[in-house]
XYZ file of C-alpha atoms in Angstrom:
599
model
C -64.068 73.191 -83.406
C -66.922 73.269 -86.189
C -68.418 69.905 -84.329
C -69.525 69.893 -80.571
C -68.467 67.045 -78.410
C -71.753 65.831 -78.511
C -71.986 65.580 -82.180
C -68.280 63.883 -82.270
C -69.594 61.670 -79.799
C -72.924 60.705 -81.466
C -71.089 60.232 -84.963
C -68.250 57.769 -82.762
C -70.909 55.983 -81.605
C -72.743 55.356 -84.923
C -69.343 54.391 -86.636
C -68.358 51.867 -83.986
C -71.616 50.128 -84.260
C -71.029 49.503 -87.950
C -67.354 47.735 -87.116
C -67.058 44.129 -85.638
C -66.780 44.428 -81.690
C -63.279 45.488 -80.608
C -61.194 45.766 -77.307
C -61.820 49.275 -74.953
C -60.385 51.690 -77.153
C -59.155 55.343 -76.426
C -60.445 57.215 -79.201
C -59.039 60.521 -80.803
C -60.639 62.915 -83.492
C -57.305 63.783 -85.865
C -57.239 65.866 -88.874
C -58.379 69.773 -89.894
C -61.239 69.666 -87.478
C -59.291 68.704 -84.638
C -56.570 71.588 -85.292
C -59.972 74.262 -85.672
C -60.206 74.503 -89.331
C -62.339 72.407 -91.418
C -65.421 73.084 -92.977
C -68.813 71.040 -93.699
C -67.115 69.004 -96.397
C -63.865 67.694 -94.164
C -63.666 63.975 -93.457
C -64.379 62.666 -89.848
C -60.811 61.023 -88.854
C -61.217 58.911 -85.882
C -58.315 57.059 -84.601
C -58.518 54.201 -82.238
C -55.684 53.361 -80.050
C -55.392 49.901 -78.429
C -53.074 48.723 -75.199
C -52.211 45.365 -76.406
C -49.136 44.738 -78.647
C -50.996 43.656 -81.772
C -49.905 44.895 -85.218
C -53.134 46.902 -86.070
C -53.939 47.452 -89.668
C -52.460 50.442 -91.279
C -55.453 50.592 -93.841
C -58.443 53.170 -92.913
C -62.015 51.788 -92.595
C -64.347 54.321 -94.715
C -68.077 54.773 -93.468
C -70.554 57.305 -94.338
C -72.317 58.215 -91.486
C -75.267 61.226 -91.280
C -73.844 62.339 -94.861
C -70.396 62.262 -93.762
C -67.270 60.472 -94.902
C -65.863 59.067 -91.510
C -62.365 57.327 -91.947
C -61.244 55.015 -89.068
C -57.779 54.389 -88.192
C -56.413 51.456 -85.261
C -53.019 51.740 -83.664
C -51.646 49.849 -80.661
C -49.863 52.022 -78.099
C -46.377 49.805 -79.089
C -47.007 51.034 -82.839
C -47.296 54.580 -81.857
C -44.083 54.257 -79.146
C -42.069 52.863 -82.733
C -43.378 55.969 -84.916
C -42.151 58.554 -82.388
C -38.962 56.764 -81.794
C -38.391 56.646 -85.718
C -39.101 60.240 -86.001
C -36.632 61.077 -83.368
C -33.988 59.178 -84.971
C -34.626 60.610 -88.470
C -34.825 64.131 -87.133
C -31.428 64.955 -87.765
C -31.436 64.404 -91.305
C -34.854 66.200 -92.752
C -34.080 65.621 -96.150
C -34.345 61.646 -95.562
C -37.359 62.272 -92.692
C -40.645 60.504 -93.993
C -43.606 62.627 -94.792
C -45.961 60.125 -93.800
C -44.520 59.319 -90.445
C -43.951 63.310 -89.594
C -47.907 63.621 -90.438
C -48.681 60.641 -88.854
C -47.275 61.905 -85.494
C -48.254 65.325 -85.776
C -51.842 64.324 -86.116
C -51.777 62.309 -83.031
C -50.331 65.308 -81.032
C -52.796 67.556 -82.652
C -55.858 65.533 -82.154
C -58.434 66.141 -79.991
C -59.348 63.023 -77.204
C -63.252 61.717 -77.463
C -62.734 58.376 -75.091
C -59.590 56.992 -72.746
C -58.312 60.484 -71.731
C -55.646 59.113 -69.487
C -54.214 56.568 -72.407
C -54.181 59.637 -74.872
C -52.241 61.397 -72.429
C -49.679 58.864 -71.914
C -49.269 58.396 -75.779
C -49.174 61.907 -76.341
C -46.115 62.245 -73.583
C -43.789 59.864 -75.756
C -42.591 63.052 -77.741
C -43.360 66.921 -76.122
C -45.048 69.211 -78.199
C -42.006 71.572 -78.311
C -40.001 68.963 -79.904
C -42.379 68.281 -82.768
C -42.199 72.015 -83.291
C -38.540 72.016 -83.754
C -38.614 68.834 -85.852
C -41.522 70.074 -88.353
C -39.605 73.355 -88.660
C -36.676 71.752 -89.558
C -38.318 69.469 -91.892
C -39.902 72.433 -93.970
C -36.948 74.458 -93.676
C -34.947 71.979 -95.107
C -37.367 71.947 -98.507
C -37.862 75.685 -98.494
C -34.102 75.488 -99.073
C -33.978 72.910 -101.751
C -36.499 74.335 -103.736
C -35.197 77.846 -103.532
C -31.405 76.516 -104.725
C -33.323 74.722 -107.345
C -35.243 78.108 -108.133
C -32.038 79.693 -108.419
C -30.563 77.165 -110.734
C -33.368 77.220 -113.187
C -33.157 80.782 -112.875
C -29.359 80.892 -114.070
C -30.371 78.505 -116.892
C -33.161 80.560 -118.351
C -36.155 78.532 -117.343
C -38.036 81.294 -115.950
C -41.618 79.853 -115.839
C -40.367 76.846 -113.671
C -38.084 79.130 -111.642
C -40.987 81.294 -110.542
C -43.109 78.118 -109.874
C -40.084 76.850 -107.379
C -39.693 80.099 -105.811
C -43.627 79.909 -104.874
C -43.174 76.609 -103.550
C -40.017 77.568 -101.545
C -41.941 80.910 -100.365
C -44.860 78.214 -99.162
C -42.349 75.802 -97.306
C -40.526 78.747 -95.678
C -43.237 80.435 -94.014
C -44.824 76.987 -93.104
C -41.130 76.405 -91.427
C -41.854 79.650 -89.450
C -45.765 78.868 -88.568
C -44.349 75.345 -87.452
C -42.041 76.839 -84.581
C -44.855 78.764 -83.629
C -47.019 75.748 -83.042
C -49.034 75.611 -86.448
C -47.445 72.120 -87.252
C -50.374 70.770 -89.217
C -48.566 70.047 -92.423
C -51.549 70.306 -94.971
C -50.761 73.691 -96.673
C -54.234 74.435 -97.927
C -54.900 75.781 -93.991
C -51.916 78.101 -94.425
C -54.198 81.093 -94.501
C -55.905 80.075 -91.077
C -52.859 79.066 -89.585
C -51.119 82.770 -90.374
C -54.029 84.337 -89.158
C -53.648 82.432 -85.861
C -49.997 83.086 -85.269
C -50.582 86.868 -84.427
C -48.222 88.606 -86.982
C -50.028 90.347 -89.438
C -46.514 91.514 -90.981
C -45.608 88.038 -92.029
C -48.829 87.477 -93.094
C -49.251 90.695 -95.046
C -45.933 90.216 -96.918
C -46.207 86.330 -97.466
C -49.744 86.854 -99.528
C -48.401 90.175 -101.227
C -45.138 87.654 -102.738
C -47.697 84.827 -103.312
C -50.082 86.988 -105.552
C -47.033 88.741 -107.115
C -45.800 85.556 -108.765
C -45.114 85.775 -112.846
C -47.242 83.399 -114.555
C -47.338 81.729 -117.777
C -44.622 80.197 -119.720
C -43.515 83.266 -121.316
C -42.960 85.173 -118.092
C -40.565 88.095 -118.612
C -36.716 86.799 -117.420
C -36.241 90.210 -115.404
C -39.483 89.717 -113.646
C -38.871 86.341 -112.774
C -35.283 87.300 -111.006
C -36.565 89.954 -109.248
C -39.077 87.728 -107.747
C -36.737 85.410 -106.636
C -34.752 87.798 -105.001
C -37.802 88.898 -102.783
C -38.633 85.425 -102.073
C -34.887 84.768 -101.063
C -34.632 87.572 -98.866
C -38.141 86.785 -97.384
C -37.333 83.154 -96.636
C -34.141 84.149 -94.938
C -35.833 86.765 -92.416
C -37.820 83.991 -91.862
C -34.911 82.128 -90.571
C -34.217 79.893 -93.465
C -30.093 80.117 -94.062
C -28.448 79.124 -97.043
C -30.475 80.825 -99.692
C -28.529 84.266 -100.406
C -28.069 84.314 -104.095
C -24.931 82.478 -104.734
C -25.417 80.436 -108.042
C -21.478 80.167 -107.904
C -22.010 77.444 -105.315
C -24.430 75.398 -107.371
C -22.377 72.961 -109.144
C -23.125 70.421 -111.629
C -21.944 66.834 -110.711
C -21.936 63.418 -112.132
C -24.992 61.359 -111.168
C -24.874 57.765 -109.833
C -25.210 54.840 -112.730
C -24.993 57.294 -115.535
C -22.775 56.394 -118.540
C -21.774 58.123 -121.771
C -21.514 55.724 -124.983
C -20.561 57.546 -128.549
C -20.770 55.729 -131.869
C -19.824 58.012 -134.675
C -21.586 61.512 -134.054
C -24.368 59.979 -132.047
C -23.965 60.694 -128.467
C -26.303 57.910 -126.268
C -26.471 58.111 -122.235
C -27.410 55.487 -120.211
C -29.135 55.791 -116.902
C -28.998 53.186 -114.426
C -28.174 50.324 -116.856
C -31.701 50.463 -117.816
C -32.650 53.616 -119.896
C -30.925 54.742 -123.173
C -31.282 58.448 -124.125
C -29.864 59.258 -127.646
C -28.948 63.164 -127.892
C -29.383 65.023 -131.261
C -26.390 66.874 -132.622
C -26.543 70.474 -130.582
C -27.783 68.334 -127.344
C -25.048 66.081 -128.014
C -22.617 68.764 -128.142
C -23.709 70.520 -124.649
C -23.460 67.257 -123.096
C -19.890 66.807 -124.100
C -18.873 70.204 -123.165
C -20.040 69.597 -119.483
C -16.916 69.743 -116.767
C -18.609 68.072 -113.600
C -17.643 69.548 -110.333
C -17.916 72.949 -111.928
C -19.966 75.902 -111.060
C -23.450 76.101 -112.954
C -22.625 79.362 -114.484
C -19.314 78.184 -115.947
C -21.235 75.092 -117.116
C -23.940 77.369 -118.660
C -21.005 79.329 -120.473
C -19.492 76.240 -121.888
C -22.963 75.036 -123.099
C -23.585 78.027 -124.755
C -20.789 77.839 -126.683
C -20.861 74.239 -127.485
C -24.175 74.687 -128.818
C -22.984 77.483 -131.127
C -19.908 75.362 -132.537
C -19.874 72.876 -135.068
C -21.050 69.647 -133.405
C -19.830 67.416 -135.995
C -16.043 67.204 -135.718
C -15.738 65.298 -132.415
C -13.856 61.949 -132.875
C -16.029 58.733 -132.063
C -13.639 57.398 -129.550
C -13.457 60.485 -127.537
C -15.823 59.018 -124.999
C -14.444 56.864 -122.441
C -13.841 53.399 -123.295
C -14.217 51.821 -120.145
C -17.524 53.002 -118.187
C -18.520 55.533 -120.065
C -17.210 59.285 -119.999
C -19.779 60.067 -117.512
C -17.677 58.385 -114.921
C -15.005 61.128 -115.216
C -15.099 65.209 -114.033
C -15.299 66.049 -117.994
C -18.289 64.478 -119.899
C -15.959 64.568 -122.837
C -12.845 66.148 -122.679
C -12.434 66.266 -126.221
C -15.086 68.983 -126.874
C -14.457 70.954 -123.488
C -12.736 73.529 -125.335
C -15.661 73.667 -127.903
C -16.068 77.502 -126.942
C -13.362 78.288 -129.521
C -15.302 78.914 -132.201
C -16.092 82.906 -132.455
C -19.475 83.575 -131.274
C -18.553 87.219 -131.578
C -19.889 87.793 -135.110
C -23.473 86.314 -133.942
C -26.101 89.390 -133.282
C -27.776 89.624 -129.942
C -30.984 87.780 -131.019
C -28.914 84.608 -132.209
C -26.791 84.790 -128.963
C -29.994 84.788 -127.099
C -31.333 82.028 -128.725
C -28.420 80.066 -128.398
C -28.473 80.620 -124.311
C -31.780 79.737 -123.980
C -31.281 76.453 -125.785
C -28.029 75.772 -123.841
C -29.540 76.412 -120.613
C -32.905 74.547 -121.706
C -30.687 71.664 -122.490
C -28.740 71.340 -119.073
C -31.907 71.823 -117.265
C -33.270 68.801 -119.017
C -30.263 66.805 -118.302
C -30.952 67.767 -114.526
C -34.662 67.148 -114.912
C -33.775 63.233 -116.553
C -31.503 62.708 -114.028
C -28.570 62.569 -116.501
C -26.230 64.946 -113.961
C -27.364 66.039 -110.563
C -27.195 69.872 -109.001
C -25.372 70.216 -105.537
C -24.777 73.261 -103.422
C -20.869 73.647 -102.170
C -20.436 71.953 -98.949
C -23.925 71.051 -98.531
C -25.008 67.988 -101.265
C -27.597 67.420 -103.451
C -29.951 69.617 -104.204
C -33.281 67.833 -103.906
C -36.539 69.881 -104.392
C -39.610 68.214 -103.242
C -43.035 69.084 -102.810
C -45.201 68.252 -99.872
C -48.193 66.019 -100.134
C -47.092 65.766 -103.816
C -45.619 62.916 -105.956
C -42.150 61.588 -104.719
C -39.403 63.732 -106.158
C -36.835 61.920 -108.778
C -35.848 61.798 -112.177
C -38.187 62.127 -114.925
C -38.575 59.546 -117.339
C -40.139 61.253 -120.671
C -42.371 59.381 -123.009
C -40.354 57.241 -125.288
C -39.436 58.313 -128.720
C -40.364 56.078 -131.665
C -39.312 56.922 -135.050
C -38.977 53.693 -137.315
C -36.390 52.365 -137.651
C -35.268 52.705 -133.928
C -31.282 52.324 -134.371
C -28.913 52.765 -137.204
C -24.970 51.361 -137.129
C -24.056 54.978 -136.352
C -26.611 55.462 -133.527
C -30.309 55.870 -132.141
C -32.705 57.865 -134.154
C -33.461 61.426 -132.500
C -36.029 63.807 -132.967
C -33.788 66.895 -133.771
C -30.643 68.624 -132.829
C -31.835 69.505 -129.666
C -33.322 65.941 -129.263
C -32.985 64.078 -125.691
C -34.651 61.182 -126.694
C -35.377 57.957 -124.398
C -35.327 54.886 -126.695
C -38.494 52.754 -126.048
C -36.675 49.244 -125.250
C -34.286 48.711 -122.464
C -30.613 49.242 -122.565
C -30.058 45.580 -122.623
C -31.841 45.342 -125.401
C -30.610 48.091 -127.321
C -27.138 46.920 -127.061
C -27.962 43.493 -128.235
C -30.073 44.892 -131.249
C -27.281 47.234 -131.987
C -24.674 44.692 -132.120
C -26.733 42.490 -134.344
C -27.276 45.478 -136.505
C -23.760 45.603 -137.330
C -22.848 41.830 -137.001
C -25.851 41.333 -139.811
C -24.223 43.548 -142.236
C -20.760 42.016 -141.646
C -22.603 39.003 -142.398
C -24.044 40.379 -145.572
C -20.840 41.228 -146.778
C -19.113 37.990 -146.041
C -22.059 36.315 -148.015
C -21.690 38.504 -150.957
C -17.931 37.700 -151.133
C -18.843 33.982 -150.854
C -21.083 34.791 -153.816
C -19.097 36.360 -156.068
C -16.392 33.287 -155.350
C -18.813 30.736 -156.202
C -20.123 32.343 -159.164
C -16.401 32.613 -160.260
C -15.848 28.902 -160.160
C -19.604 27.848 -161.327
C -20.513 26.758 -157.941
C -24.146 27.157 -158.838
C -25.237 25.475 -155.497
C -23.230 27.138 -153.570
C -24.093 30.738 -154.779
C -27.807 29.706 -154.362
C -26.988 29.265 -150.309
C -24.610 32.110 -150.027
C -27.488 34.283 -151.824
C -29.876 33.400 -149.290
C -27.834 33.911 -146.442
C -27.160 37.215 -147.428
C -31.080 38.041 -147.444
C -31.345 36.378 -144.219
C -28.397 38.559 -142.379
C -29.753 41.691 -144.150
C -33.258 40.980 -142.838
C -31.848 40.262 -139.290
C -30.071 43.862 -139.705
C -33.504 45.134 -140.636
C -35.490 43.741 -137.519
C -32.556 44.807 -135.328
C -32.491 48.576 -136.532
C -36.389 48.386 -135.051
C -35.328 46.831 -131.847
C -36.068 43.572 -132.331
C -34.130 41.012 -129.947
C -33.821 38.123 -129.816
C -34.893 37.573 -133.396
C -37.268 35.699 -135.448
C -35.574 32.350 -136.863
C -34.549 32.794 -140.451
C -37.274 30.865 -141.953
C -39.861 32.955 -140.290
C -37.913 36.469 -141.154
C -39.803 37.041 -144.280
C -43.414 36.569 -142.475
C -42.299 38.578 -139.704
C -42.118 41.864 -141.454
C -45.810 42.401 -140.633
C -44.300 43.512 -137.364
C -42.334 46.257 -138.845
C -44.040 49.797 -139.044
C -43.716 51.618 -142.173
C -42.045 49.068 -144.258
C -41.809 49.405 -147.889
C -43.934 47.076 -149.862
C -40.923 45.803 -152.473
C -38.785 44.970 -149.184
C -40.986 41.792 -148.462
C -41.825 41.180 -152.301
C -37.879 41.361 -153.302
C -36.819 38.964 -150.259
C -39.242 36.110 -151.119
C -38.133 36.305 -155.173
C -34.412 36.053 -153.812
C -35.021 33.284 -151.531
C -36.934 31.300 -154.232
C -34.367 31.963 -156.702
C -32.389 28.921 -158.041
C -28.701 29.705 -159.760
C -27.718 27.051 -162.608
C -25.838 29.157 -165.189
C -23.617 32.043 -165.387
C -26.615 34.581 -166.430
C -28.855 33.593 -163.403
C -25.927 34.106 -161.297
C -25.198 37.592 -162.204
C -28.818 38.592 -162.128
C -28.937 37.047 -158.736
C -25.881 39.176 -157.698
C -27.514 42.422 -159.139
C -30.672 41.789 -157.659
C -29.091 41.395 -154.369
C -27.289 44.155 -154.714
C -30.304 46.136 -154.858
C -31.970 44.439 -152.396
C -29.257 45.036 -149.872
C -29.026 49.013 -150.485
C -32.867 49.065 -149.971
C -32.810 47.064 -146.823
C -29.828 49.259 -145.500
C -31.287 52.492 -146.668
C -34.288 51.464 -144.535
C -32.518 50.270 -141.796
C -29.701 53.559 -141.796
C -27.024 51.289 -142.793
C -26.514 52.802 -145.995
C -22.896 53.677 -145.101
C -21.626 50.359 -143.896
C -18.448 49.694 -145.029
C -17.558 46.926 -147.651
C -15.953 45.052 -145.005
C -13.947 42.756 -147.056
C -12.403 45.019 -149.735
C -9.697 45.853 -148.335
C -7.561 46.246 -144.901
C -8.900 50.029 -144.598
C -12.588 48.678 -144.885
C -12.159 46.094 -142.570
C -10.499 48.219 -140.030
C -13.468 50.507 -140.329
C -15.781 47.621 -140.106
C -13.783 46.449 -136.579
C -13.923 50.140 -134.981
C -17.708 50.222 -135.962
C -18.291 46.894 -134.053
C -15.981 48.082 -131.381
C -18.219 51.073 -130.203
C -21.278 48.785 -130.098
C -19.712 45.817 -128.705
C -18.147 48.036 -125.630
C -21.934 49.268 -124.704
C -23.082 45.561 -124.769
C -20.264 44.384 -122.527
C -20.833 46.529 -120.060
C -24.559 45.975 -120.239
C -24.020 42.041 -120.131
C -25.734 41.526 -123.557
C -25.109 38.432 -125.167
C -22.379 38.695 -127.911
C -23.186 37.957 -131.464
C -20.590 35.920 -132.128
C -17.805 34.294 -129.845
C -14.915 36.119 -132.141
C -16.675 39.372 -130.905
C -15.123 38.816 -127.265
C -11.699 39.313 -128.852
C -12.430 42.449 -130.415
C -13.120 43.864 -126.737
C -9.856 42.265 -125.061
C -7.934 44.053 -127.900
C -9.346 47.283 -127.751
C -10.809 47.245 -131.316
C -7.943 46.219 -133.179
C -7.267 42.684 -134.572
C -5.917 40.356 -132.046
C -2.539 39.677 -133.529
C -2.219 42.963 -135.278
C 1.568 43.784 -135.001
C 2.511 46.770 -132.706
């Protein structure tokens, strides 16, 4: 050790003097210094062990003694026994074994006793050192396997730089597993060089450092170089005893992720994760998503994605996605477009083909990264790579994409054809706002029809009220397109327009003008109708509802309105959002047709 027993005892005495009096503790030194590593900047980590059965605090006391940072933790014998029992219980499933639990048990077993040696020996005897080696080696082996399989997938998808990084991570984990099996169980990887020196196998040490230093670097790393490097890492890991990492990308399959559903409105694909997060997909991203056949080997998924990404993305029927809980609940994300690859790709030049392949792979990788689908190894469950002593692994949540207005009657706004954009509002509010957007426009059409009838009969007061109703409904649609829900009261809509960013200044002026109009003659009525039409057109253009059908002109336009409303209502029903009007429930029950329509 870099400190003598006398120095450690002196630091311990000074540390205990700064704490309230306690029982007659047994004391050990844990951490890198106890393991024979450390340097002048290393912490002094004391663990105080008490015989009583009290629950002692987990949080350490931090002291600064003689220029060193000292951490003091306390544990009772009962707490330590429970730690070892939990470690044994979890050892059979290393993927779920807590890193913190393993680290705590390892630090104690690798500690240096300072006081109460008999009690320290009694506690350490609860888990033999040989058993810890097995558990630690198994834990590292599992992580190495997951990281290398993940690197294999990324290499297939053309994500070279990320594949190289995960190959390096898998390399560290593989050699840590090998070292743990030889007694070098300390978890912190920063001392790996000293552990390998101490393990006494120069061939393993030198091969590891040669591979570690040869890793391709940079976001534009050559694909062939990455592939070759990964192959060397896989071979070395296998030689160290990590099984299941031979180059077999066909064993990697793309699978359904739990609580992920697909909803399509018009040409826009929306993917809802965990009933909370809404991702809107651009045209090419949507085509690639619809091409995914779940449960299929990754190379076949990638081939289909490449074809779909190159094909026309606008020909998919809006109702192709599953009408129940969403297409992601089926093996095929969208069976209606799984044959999108029939478009002739042979005429594209090599550069275009390479770009399409890269785009498709990048999109599939993003779907995996965001947890919209999952990756599995045939016969061995989900691939879940994780880095030790780092942030917990899990689906990435990107920054929200916000370009007002957020919503249109055909779907959420996206950043571009490859966009996989997280909406900056929760799924339930997304559904409620889009339902309100559609039904506000239905009310606009209904009010305009009422206005026409009132003007024909000279019902000027009725015309005034229906004109104002149309203005308020249009403004409700405008607020809804920006994700505002619940909505302001009608009387407050104009004043709250300041909430909406990048709004044409003429919207407020025209709304105030129309709401203040009186109609007492045919001439005033015609001017009001014309100005209302211009205002509705302006608002719909701003709110992305310019293509809204004239709902009450004919049976065809009403059918188009019902179909549009049904697309949004089924999302809202799935998410439990409040329906905009009671009659909407009938539209869901009738699967998007009039409840009393003849078969």
